[in-house]
Structures are given as C-alpha cells and as structure tokens.
Amino acid sequence: MDSFLDQLEACVPALRRYARALTRNVDLADDLVQDCLERAISRRGLFRPSGPVRAWLFTMLLNLHRNALRASRRRGESVDFHTIPEPSIPAPQPGHIALAEMARAIDLLPLEQKEALLLVTLEGLAYGEAAEILKIPQGTLMSRLGRARAALRTLTGTPAEPHLRTVK
Amino acid sequence: MSQISRDQLMAYADGQLSPDERTAVEAYLVANADAAAEVALLQRQNDAIRTLFAPAGAENVPVRLKPQRLSAEIGRRRGQPWGWAAAAVVLLGLGLGAGWFARPLLDPNPASATLIADAVNAHAVYVAENRHAVEVGSDDSEHLSTWLSNRLDTTLGMPDLTAQGFSLVGGRLLPGEPDAGGRAAQLMYEDASQQRVTIYVTAALPDGKPAYQFASQDGAEAFYWANARITCTVVGTLPEAQMKAVAGAVYSQLTEGDVSSRPPYRG
C-alpha cells in the first residue's frame, strides 16, 4: 500500500471537477489532470510537501493550465465561446440564476478571478487554503472573490447590489 | 454587533465563519434586509456554480488517471534506457560514427535526471520573462561567451541557430548542482513567432562519461547529453521534429571540437 499514491487518488475527483470547470472541455480537463499527476509522481521525492498533497496538486494544476493557455495564445489559437457546448441545464426555477447564463458569465471572468472563485465555491476550500494554492495573500483572494461576484451579478443580469456600508 | 463588513457577509455565504461569528451575522441579517438580500444572492451564485460543475466530480475516474498505473508507467520508462533509440537516431543523423556509442548508459544516471529537472525549471522561469529574460543580451555576445566560459571553466561558444530560425536573445548564470561545478549557464533563443528555446550548460559530471537522454517534463521537451567537458540540456515546447533539429544543431556545434579533429567551433 503506497500512501502517497492513495493520497493522490483521493484528490483525483476534485482535480477533475475543478479542471473541467476551468476548461469546459472533458478531454482537455483530463489531460490537465494527467499531466498534474505525472508531475506529482515524478517529483515525489524532490518537491513533495510535508503536509497534505491537495494544495500542492491544485497549485501544479493551475500552473499547467496557465502555461497551456499561454502556449495556445502564442500559437494564436482562440476559443470561440459559441463552440463551447453548454452543459445540460435543468429548467430555471423562479428566483434562481439561469445556469446557462452563469456558465457563460464564468467563462468571461478574468482567469485570476475564475481560479479563485472556483476554488472557494466549487471546491469549498477555506480562504486560507485557496490563498495558499494561488500563492497570494488572503486579502488579495477576498478582493478577487468580491470582484468576481460583482461581475457575475452584472453578467447574469441580477439586480444591482443594495447599498451597503463597508466597515474597515 | 451592529456593523458587519461586506467581506464578513461573503465569508458567511461561503461558510467560512466560526459558529460565534455565524451567530453574530445571522442576528445582523434579521435586522438588515439589504444585507440579507446580498447574502441570498451570493448563496444563489454559489449554488448555481455547484449545480453546473459539481457532477464532474462524481463521474467514474478513467483508468488513465489512476495514480498507481501512472506511477508504474513512469517507473517502467525510467527503468529502461528510454529515449536511447531516439537519441541514437538524431546523433547518427549528424553523421557521427557508431563507435561513439560504445558505452551506452544502461543505468540512467540520476545526476542526469536532476540536471534535466533543473534545466526545465530554469526554462519555465525565464522564458516567461519579457524584460528580464536574460542577464546579458546577445548584442554583447563576445562578452557573454567569455564570461560564461570563465564561470564554467570551459570554452562555451554561442551556438548559431539561424538555420533553424532562432536568434540568440542572450544568457545568464545560474546556481547549479555541486557535482557539476555548482554553476550553470542558460542561453536563450527566440524565433520570429516568439517561441523560445533554452540551452542549459554545466561543467562535466565527475565521471565525464558520455550520456544522452530525451525527456518530457512539465509539458516541455528536453534533450540532454553529457561528455567529458560539459553537460548540456536543450529545452523547449516546440513540435518534436523542430526540437530535434534545434537539439541536433546545438549538439553538433558544442561538441565539434570534442569528437573530431575539425577546428573548434567559434561562437
């Protein structure tokens, strides 16, 4: 029994879920997860953190994704949002945000906001762990989350935010 | 508690608060309809995101993503002198005698794995840089060559990759493995479409034996070889055929003086 590989295995469903949300493409997402796992296995002796592997894996996955995006931009490839298949959408219920609209809105977010938002909402990670994965201070994470949500509000056409007094 | 910040409302909606803080926020929401509406909206956004994307985490994991299997494959690759045949093809393509292959490395030298990892890592760090990609630019290539040669204790010419469409951006000195002189030089080249390749050179390893290896690591292709004078790793993310052409050109230029009686290469 190899506890390191077991720890990796336990993280695979979450890595797939997160990669799928980032890329909106099943094959690309699984390629990304495979690269991430191979990198983790080949570096296990050298760079492996002492604690749980989850944060380390997510950081690697994000770096691989950013590199792939940079490379595809250099090659001049672009993704046409209209070619991205919509996930199957249950009929919206009153008071709920239309899911197709939400999916499209998330695609339009700047990458750094999308990365942060999905770590916290989809993966349910504590702010501290999400900030550690992204290598940013927690205050920076909070402001990215705030900006992401304000953008989603606008993009999904939900009513303007009520005026709130902010306390420093 | 009479005032709650927006960050606290968000942390509440994200379930990040301690029980005490949660109680305080809940009391505040009862008395503040605006804040309650704000929190409800955040929660609806969270629910929508989970509804959209959570199902992917419940699917059966394909076999190719099983860590046990990936680990076995990586072990198998490392256990063989893999990449050897491919390296031989490239090197023979350069017209080198087969006698040169008299001492193949049947046990991959762990030092080579470390050097390749260092080279790929240095590549990833510096190709992403725009203004600080190199320490010394190519406009001062004579100084660059002299300086790096002195630091590595060997003659290091700047390979000319014009024929492959690459021009020299410049180079830098990096800390390296103690076994290989403790220093490394990185040369960076760029083509017209801003694709970059780097060449990572160190002094020879203690055994000075010839060795060659291809490796794919972190999405980059690396071609490594060592001889009695230097170790050199060419790193890039180009298509394989192009990587081989570049690696072959670098190899023949940097070893010209070492493996034949032709005059040494002058960079």
XYZ file of C-alpha atoms in Angstrom:
435
model
C 0.000 0.000 0.000
C 1.504 3.302 -1.015
C 0.028 6.107 0.994
C 1.360 8.805 -1.348
C -0.432 7.296 -4.350
C -3.530 6.787 -2.206
C -3.471 10.452 -1.270
C -3.211 11.365 -4.954
C -6.071 9.036 -5.823
C -8.272 10.645 -3.205
C -7.730 14.039 -4.875
C -8.451 12.947 -8.464
C -12.234 13.535 -8.469
C -11.774 17.075 -7.139
C -8.977 17.817 -9.619
C -11.173 16.581 -12.488
C -14.121 18.651 -11.317
C -12.008 21.781 -10.999
C -10.185 21.248 -14.311
C -13.487 20.650 -16.083
C -14.901 23.917 -14.748
C -11.744 25.790 -15.767
C -11.520 24.383 -19.296
C -15.172 23.478 -20.021
C -13.830 20.550 -22.021
C -13.753 16.937 -20.847
C -10.637 15.843 -22.755
C -8.600 18.947 -22.046
C -9.507 18.724 -18.379
C -8.445 15.084 -18.118
C -5.204 15.793 -19.995
C -4.512 18.535 -17.489
C -5.167 16.219 -14.540
C -2.976 13.501 -16.070
C -0.087 15.962 -16.550
C -0.559 17.131 -12.988
C -0.481 13.594 -11.563
C 2.548 12.598 -13.641
C 4.378 15.659 -12.448
C 3.448 14.916 -8.854
C 4.628 11.307 -9.130
C 7.903 12.178 -10.814
C 8.628 14.881 -8.246
C 7.530 12.992 -5.208
C 10.998 12.674 -3.758
C 12.150 16.151 -4.566
C 9.421 18.705 -4.122
C 6.789 16.906 -2.173
C 5.382 18.968 0.661
C 5.382 17.514 4.156
C 1.682 18.032 4.758
C -1.389 17.007 2.757
C -0.869 16.950 -1.004
C -4.116 18.652 -2.036
C -2.881 22.255 -2.100
C 0.326 21.205 -3.856
C -1.642 19.366 -6.558
C -4.006 22.276 -7.154
C -1.092 24.708 -7.466
C 0.527 22.438 -10.077
C -2.736 22.042 -11.954
C -3.194 25.823 -12.098
C 0.362 26.358 -13.317
C -0.072 23.757 -16.045
C -3.349 25.348 -17.100
C -1.817 28.832 -17.248
C 1.129 27.531 -19.266
C -1.192 25.781 -21.692
C -3.236 28.955 -22.139
C -0.081 30.992 -22.728
C 1.155 28.484 -25.277
C -2.147 28.414 -27.143
C -2.247 32.209 -27.188
C 1.283 32.233 -28.622
C 0.114 29.831 -31.297
C -2.696 32.245 -31.989
C -5.434 29.793 -31.151
C -8.560 31.245 -29.716
C -11.634 29.660 -28.347
C -14.932 30.685 -29.781
C -17.378 30.727 -26.914
C -20.175 29.676 -29.220
C -18.416 26.381 -29.843
C -18.280 25.529 -26.167
C -21.041 23.026 -25.586
C -23.478 24.119 -22.943
C -23.831 21.732 -20.048
C -27.293 20.238 -19.858
C -29.342 22.770 -17.986
C -32.320 21.984 -15.812
C -35.183 24.441 -16.334
C -34.559 27.523 -14.225
C -36.840 27.940 -11.270
C -38.149 31.331 -10.224
C -35.610 33.218 -8.114
C -32.781 31.120 -9.451
C -29.987 32.314 -11.672
C -30.259 30.838 -15.150
C -27.494 28.274 -15.284
C -26.561 28.751 -18.928
C -26.134 32.451 -18.252
C -23.999 31.681 -15.230
C -21.783 29.277 -17.201
C -21.193 31.893 -19.865
C -20.566 34.593 -17.267
C -17.884 32.486 -15.561
C -16.188 31.942 -18.923
C -15.974 35.707 -19.315
C -14.274 36.330 -15.963
C -10.582 37.181 -15.925
C -8.612 33.990 -15.260
C -7.366 35.024 -11.823
C -10.920 35.707 -10.647
C -12.225 32.472 -12.149
C -9.460 30.416 -10.485
C -10.170 31.929 -7.067
C -13.956 31.755 -7.345
C -13.998 28.077 -8.344
C -11.598 27.077 -5.559
C -13.878 28.589 -2.945
C -17.342 27.888 -4.336
C -16.941 24.633 -6.263
C -14.208 23.014 -4.171
C -15.429 24.538 -0.910
C -11.895 25.311 0.233
C -11.183 27.546 3.209
C -9.971 31.020 2.232
C -6.579 30.247 3.770
C -6.030 27.135 1.671
C -7.263 28.801 -1.524
C -4.860 31.704 -0.932
C -2.020 29.239 -0.346
C -2.815 27.402 -3.589
C -2.847 30.656 -5.546
C 0.234 31.960 -3.698
C -1.494 35.233 -2.849
C -2.299 36.929 0.475
C -5.752 36.232 1.834
C -6.743 39.893 1.428
C -5.969 39.644 -2.292
C -8.061 36.485 -2.517
C -11.010 38.228 -0.856
C -10.885 41.155 -3.259
C -10.685 38.797 -6.268
C -13.723 36.935 -4.973
C -15.575 40.207 -4.445
C -14.767 41.396 -7.966
C -15.702 38.031 -9.465
C -19.075 38.051 -7.772
C -19.824 41.629 -8.725
C -19.000 40.742 -12.336
C -21.248 37.670 -12.214
C -24.038 39.789 -10.831
C -23.744 42.167 -13.777
C -23.270 39.429 -16.382
C -26.219 37.381 -15.206
C -28.433 40.444 -15.100
C -29.303 40.115 -11.439
C -30.452 43.328 -9.786
C -27.891 45.925 -8.796
C -26.425 45.384 -5.387
C -28.059 47.075 -2.457
C -26.009 49.828 -0.935
C -24.061 48.503 1.999
C -21.879 50.381 4.396
C -18.467 48.844 4.421
C -16.592 48.724 7.674
C -12.846 48.653 7.585
C -22.608 43.612 16.866
C -24.046 46.460 14.865
C -21.838 46.596 11.802
C -20.822 43.763 9.543
C -18.456 44.272 6.623
C -19.129 43.043 3.134
C -16.212 40.610 3.457
C -17.894 39.110 6.507
C -21.137 38.689 4.574
C -19.236 36.941 1.817
C -17.399 34.740 4.310
C -20.776 33.882 5.844
C -22.228 32.924 2.462
C -19.111 30.830 1.778
C -19.415 29.018 5.107
C -16.037 30.280 6.309
C -17.066 31.665 9.722
C -16.749 30.197 13.190
C -20.014 29.337 14.977
C -19.803 32.548 17.071
C -19.239 34.767 14.050
C -22.040 32.976 12.226
C -24.462 33.705 15.039
C -23.489 37.370 15.005
C -24.000 37.669 11.244
C -27.352 35.878 11.425
C -28.568 38.308 14.055
C -27.474 41.197 11.830
C -29.239 39.759 8.763
C -32.551 39.574 10.608
C -32.417 43.327 11.092
C -30.945 44.285 7.712
C -32.991 43.305 4.690
C -30.428 44.707 2.240
C -27.661 42.617 3.708
C -29.914 39.553 3.770
C -30.684 40.050 0.067
C -26.978 40.391 -0.649
C -26.197 37.143 1.159
C -29.065 35.352 -0.570
C -27.685 36.430 -3.935
C -24.188 35.198 -3.080
C -25.635 31.874 -1.983
C -27.604 31.587 -5.217
C -24.411 32.219 -7.182
C -22.628 29.519 -5.180
C -25.487 27.077 -5.726
C -25.543 27.777 -9.451
C -21.791 27.163 -9.751
C -22.048 23.890 -7.847
C -25.071 22.775 -9.854
C -23.167 23.451 -13.058
C -19.848 21.854 -12.276
C -20.094 19.526 -9.305
C -21.328 16.492 -11.306
C -17.902 16.075 -12.952
C -16.503 15.113 -9.561
C -18.927 12.208 -9.220
C -18.078 10.545 -12.539
C -16.070 7.351 -12.711
C -12.403 8.177 -12.986
C -10.903 6.922 -16.269
C -8.118 4.360 -15.998
C -5.531 6.746 -17.382
C -5.927 8.907 -14.278
C -5.194 6.143 -11.777
C -2.074 7.151 -9.832
C -0.999 3.506 -9.354
C -0.955 2.957 -13.070
C 0.731 6.277 -13.861
C 3.393 5.521 -11.287
C 4.053 2.075 -12.776
C 4.369 3.596 -16.240
C 6.793 6.256 -15.078
C 8.819 3.610 -13.277
C 8.927 1.474 -16.401
C 10.098 4.393 -18.504
C 12.825 5.214 -16.024
C 13.902 1.612 -15.693
C 14.819 1.436 -19.362
C 17.438 3.460 -21.144
C 14.428 5.094 -22.726
C 14.908 7.738 -25.281
C 18.139 5.996 -26.136
C 16.997 4.804 -29.528
C 15.644 8.215 -30.405
C 18.858 9.904 -29.304
C 20.845 7.470 -31.400
C 18.771 8.329 -34.442
C 19.399 12.043 -34.008
C 23.087 11.642 -33.338
C 23.611 9.196 -36.199
C 21.696 11.620 -38.365
C 24.505 14.047 -37.634
C 26.892 11.659 -39.290
C 28.705 10.599 -36.141
C 30.377 7.230 -36.065
C 28.545 4.448 -34.303
C 31.736 3.756 -32.392
C 30.840 6.721 -30.321
C 28.032 4.665 -28.832
C 30.385 2.100 -27.432
C 29.395 2.926 -23.879
C 25.671 3.324 -23.635
C 24.384 4.122 -20.210
C 22.289 1.174 -19.180
C 21.569 2.673 -15.801
C 20.203 6.131 -16.288
C 22.418 8.361 -14.232
C 20.368 10.024 -11.516
C 22.550 13.115 -11.965
C 21.100 13.491 -15.461
C 17.556 13.451 -14.101
C 18.440 16.240 -11.685
C 20.156 18.290 -14.382
C 17.200 17.851 -16.739
C 14.795 18.896 -13.982
C 16.945 21.969 -13.254
C 17.107 22.849 -16.943
C 13.357 22.507 -17.459
C 12.683 24.524 -14.334
C 15.063 27.317 -15.378
C 13.435 27.278 -18.820
C 9.949 27.685 -17.357
C 11.058 30.517 -15.088
C 12.883 32.640 -17.651
C 11.032 32.116 -20.949
C 8.036 33.732 -19.274
C 10.066 36.893 -18.608
C 9.913 39.745 -21.054
C 12.207 42.467 -19.781
C 14.424 40.237 -17.673
C 14.636 37.113 -19.791
C 18.435 37.266 -19.842
C 21.210 38.797 -17.797
C 23.437 39.691 -20.739
C 21.877 40.376 -24.116
C 23.020 38.990 -27.459
C 24.322 42.396 -28.560
C 27.232 41.678 -26.246
C 27.722 38.075 -27.290
C 31.508 38.125 -27.157
C 31.444 39.260 -23.534
C 28.664 36.735 -22.830
C 30.742 33.896 -24.244
C 33.903 34.895 -22.359
C 32.083 35.476 -19.096
C 30.165 32.174 -19.139
C 33.243 30.247 -20.325
C 35.227 31.603 -17.374
C 32.483 30.759 -14.893
C 32.058 27.219 -16.172
C 35.789 26.653 -16.633
C 35.372 25.510 -20.207
C 35.086 27.101 -23.599
C 31.460 27.843 -24.344
C 30.677 29.196 -27.777
C 27.242 30.528 -28.586
C 25.614 28.053 -30.990
C 24.286 29.666 -34.149
C 20.688 28.540 -34.745
C 19.889 30.904 -37.609
C 19.360 27.950 -39.920
C 16.619 26.694 -37.568
C 15.051 30.177 -37.469
C 16.250 31.082 -33.980
C 18.332 34.047 -32.901
C 20.199 34.471 -29.630
C 18.374 36.544 -27.005
C 21.229 36.298 -24.502
C 22.257 34.337 -21.474
C 22.544 34.199 -17.721
C 24.497 32.476 -14.975
C 22.570 30.281 -12.522
C 23.469 28.289 -9.433
C 23.793 24.612 -10.350
C 24.409 21.143 -8.989
C 27.539 20.807 -6.813
C 28.561 17.712 -8.808
C 28.616 19.721 -11.999
C 30.717 22.642 -10.806
C 27.962 24.385 -8.826
C 27.121 26.721 -11.705
C 25.081 26.597 -14.855
C 24.759 28.826 -17.881
C 21.464 29.341 -19.650
C 21.357 30.593 -23.226
C 18.030 31.683 -24.667
C 16.985 31.747 -28.315
C 13.805 33.059 -29.905
C 12.186 32.634 -33.316
C 10.041 35.066 -35.294
C 6.870 33.954 -33.509
C 8.451 34.492 -30.070
C 8.804 30.785 -29.361
C 11.762 30.332 -27.080
C 14.221 27.520 -26.523
C 16.889 27.471 -23.844
C 20.217 25.669 -23.592
C 21.385 24.782 -20.100
C 25.093 24.053 -19.800
C 27.191 22.942 -16.835
C 30.720 21.687 -16.356
C 31.131 17.927 -16.798
C 29.985 15.492 -14.135
C 32.755 13.788 -12.133
C 32.662 10.625 -14.262
C 32.796 12.600 -17.512
C 31.131 9.709 -19.348
C 29.129 10.327 -22.477
C 25.383 10.041 -21.945
C 22.285 11.091 -23.849
C 18.673 11.236 -22.931
C 15.371 12.559 -24.152
C 12.807 13.519 -21.566
C 9.396 15.134 -21.488
C 8.782 17.059 -18.344
C 6.180 19.618 -17.287
C 4.977 19.992 -20.853
C 8.466 20.706 -22.196
C 10.749 18.508 -24.280
C 14.319 18.174 -23.104
C 17.303 16.693 -24.898
C 20.261 16.048 -22.608
C 23.746 14.925 -23.287
C 26.973 14.842 -21.333
C 30.580 14.354 -22.332
C 33.992 14.770 -20.742
C 33.756 18.563 -20.951
C 30.154 19.681 -20.356
C 26.592 18.600 -19.767
C 24.021 20.289 -21.927
C 20.226 20.225 -21.916
C 18.183 21.786 -24.721
C 14.665 22.654 -23.550
C 11.654 23.844 -25.496
C 7.988 23.314 -26.208
C 8.330 23.092 -29.997
C 6.929 20.217 -32.040
C 9.173 17.166 -31.818
C 10.690 17.451 -35.300
C 11.665 21.055 -34.689
C 13.084 20.243 -31.231
C 15.230 17.539 -32.786
C 16.541 19.897 -35.449
C 17.437 22.512 -32.829
C 18.942 19.950 -30.441
C 20.946 18.408 -33.254
C 22.356 21.784 -34.299
C 23.290 22.678 -30.718
C 24.845 19.282 -30.182
C 26.973 19.322 -33.311
C 28.189 22.876 -32.669
C 29.004 22.424 -28.987
C 30.780 19.099 -29.483
C 32.523 19.826 -32.740
C 35.869 20.357 -31.064
C 35.380 17.362 -28.799
C 34.567 14.484 -31.117
C 36.511 15.173 -34.269
C 39.642 16.849 -35.491
C 37.771 19.691 -37.102
C 38.647 23.160 -35.835
C 36.769 24.096 -32.669
C 33.564 25.984 -33.114
C 33.890 29.712 -32.672
C 30.779 31.465 -31.460
